[in-house]
Coordinates of C-alpha atoms in Angstrom, one line a residue:
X1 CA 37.1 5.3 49.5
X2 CA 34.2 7.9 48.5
X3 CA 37.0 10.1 47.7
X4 CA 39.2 8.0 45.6
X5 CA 35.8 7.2 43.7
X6 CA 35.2 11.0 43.3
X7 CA 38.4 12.0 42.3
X8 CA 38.7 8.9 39.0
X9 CA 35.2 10.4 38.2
X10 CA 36.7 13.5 38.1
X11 CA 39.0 12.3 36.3
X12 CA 37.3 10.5 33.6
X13 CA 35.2 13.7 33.5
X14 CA 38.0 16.0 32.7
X15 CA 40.0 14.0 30.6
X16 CA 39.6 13.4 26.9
X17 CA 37.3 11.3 24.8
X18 CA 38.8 8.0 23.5
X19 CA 38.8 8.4 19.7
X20 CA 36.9 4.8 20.0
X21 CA 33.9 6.3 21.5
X22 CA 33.3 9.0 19.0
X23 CA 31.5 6.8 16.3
X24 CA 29.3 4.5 18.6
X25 CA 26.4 6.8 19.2
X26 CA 25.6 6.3 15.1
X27 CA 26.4 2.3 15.5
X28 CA 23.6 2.9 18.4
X29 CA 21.3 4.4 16.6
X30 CA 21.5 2.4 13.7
X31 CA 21.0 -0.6 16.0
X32 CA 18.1 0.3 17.3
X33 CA 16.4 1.5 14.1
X34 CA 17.7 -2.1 12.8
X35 CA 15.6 -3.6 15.1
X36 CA 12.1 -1.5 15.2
X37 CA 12.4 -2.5 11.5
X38 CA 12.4 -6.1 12.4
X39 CA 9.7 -5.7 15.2
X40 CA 7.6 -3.8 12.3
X41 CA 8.3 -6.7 9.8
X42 CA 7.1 -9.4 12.6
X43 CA 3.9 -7.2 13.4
X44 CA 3.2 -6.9 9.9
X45 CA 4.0 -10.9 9.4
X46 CA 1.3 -11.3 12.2
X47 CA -1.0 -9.2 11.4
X48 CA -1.0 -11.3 7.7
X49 CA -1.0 -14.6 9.6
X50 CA -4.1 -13.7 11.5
X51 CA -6.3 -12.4 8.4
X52 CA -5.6 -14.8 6.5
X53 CA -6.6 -17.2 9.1
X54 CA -9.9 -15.5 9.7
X55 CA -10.5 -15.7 6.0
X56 CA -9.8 -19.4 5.7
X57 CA -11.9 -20.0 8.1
X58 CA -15.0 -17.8 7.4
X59 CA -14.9 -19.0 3.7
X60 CA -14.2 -22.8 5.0
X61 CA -17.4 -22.6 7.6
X62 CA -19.7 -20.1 6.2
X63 CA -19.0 -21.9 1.9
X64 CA -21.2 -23.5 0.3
X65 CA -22.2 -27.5 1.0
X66 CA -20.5 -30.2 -0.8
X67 CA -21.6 -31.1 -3.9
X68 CA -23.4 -34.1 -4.4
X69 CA -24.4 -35.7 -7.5
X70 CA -28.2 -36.2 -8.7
X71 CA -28.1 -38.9 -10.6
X72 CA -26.4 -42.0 -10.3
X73 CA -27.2 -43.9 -13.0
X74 CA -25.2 -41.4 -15.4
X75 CA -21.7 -42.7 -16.8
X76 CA -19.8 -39.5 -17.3
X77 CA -19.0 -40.1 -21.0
X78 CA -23.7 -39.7 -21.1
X79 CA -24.4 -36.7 -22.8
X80 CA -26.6 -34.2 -20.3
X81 CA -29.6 -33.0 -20.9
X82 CA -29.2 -29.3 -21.4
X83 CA -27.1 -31.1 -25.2
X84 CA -28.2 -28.9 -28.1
X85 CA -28.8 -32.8 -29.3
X86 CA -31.0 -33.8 -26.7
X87 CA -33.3 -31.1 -27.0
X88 CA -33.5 -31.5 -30.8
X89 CA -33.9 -35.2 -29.9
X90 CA -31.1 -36.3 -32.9

């Protein structure tokens, strides 16, 4: 058995290359650089996901309070007090 196993080794060594074969190392190749282009867009998509999370949530936390009105007797249509006409008191 070992021998019949050596011997079609031998045999696939000696003989030719199928035509078939001589074009797959550049399919190959192009595979894998196919892929650490994807694994380089998915890093990249990650590495957005996460800053962008960090800032949302430093400006969400670390922002200013809500505002909050100071007077409630206003309508909104009352002119405010900083009016060049309510200085001039017209």
């Amino acid at each position: 058995m070992d021998d019949d196993l050596d011997r079609m080794f031998a045999r696939l060594r000696d003989g030719p290359v199928p035509a078939a074969l001589d074009g797959l190392d550049g399919e190959v190749m192009a595979g894998l650089a196919a892929g650490r282009e994807r694994l380089a867009g998915r890093r990249t998509l990650l590495l957005a996901c996460i800053v962008a999370a960090g800032v949302g949530l430093w400006g969400g936390l670390a922002g200013p309070s809500p505002a909050q009105a100071h007077d409630h007797d206003r309508t909104l249509l009352a002119l405010p007090d900083a009016a060049p006409s309510h200085l001039l008191g017209s």
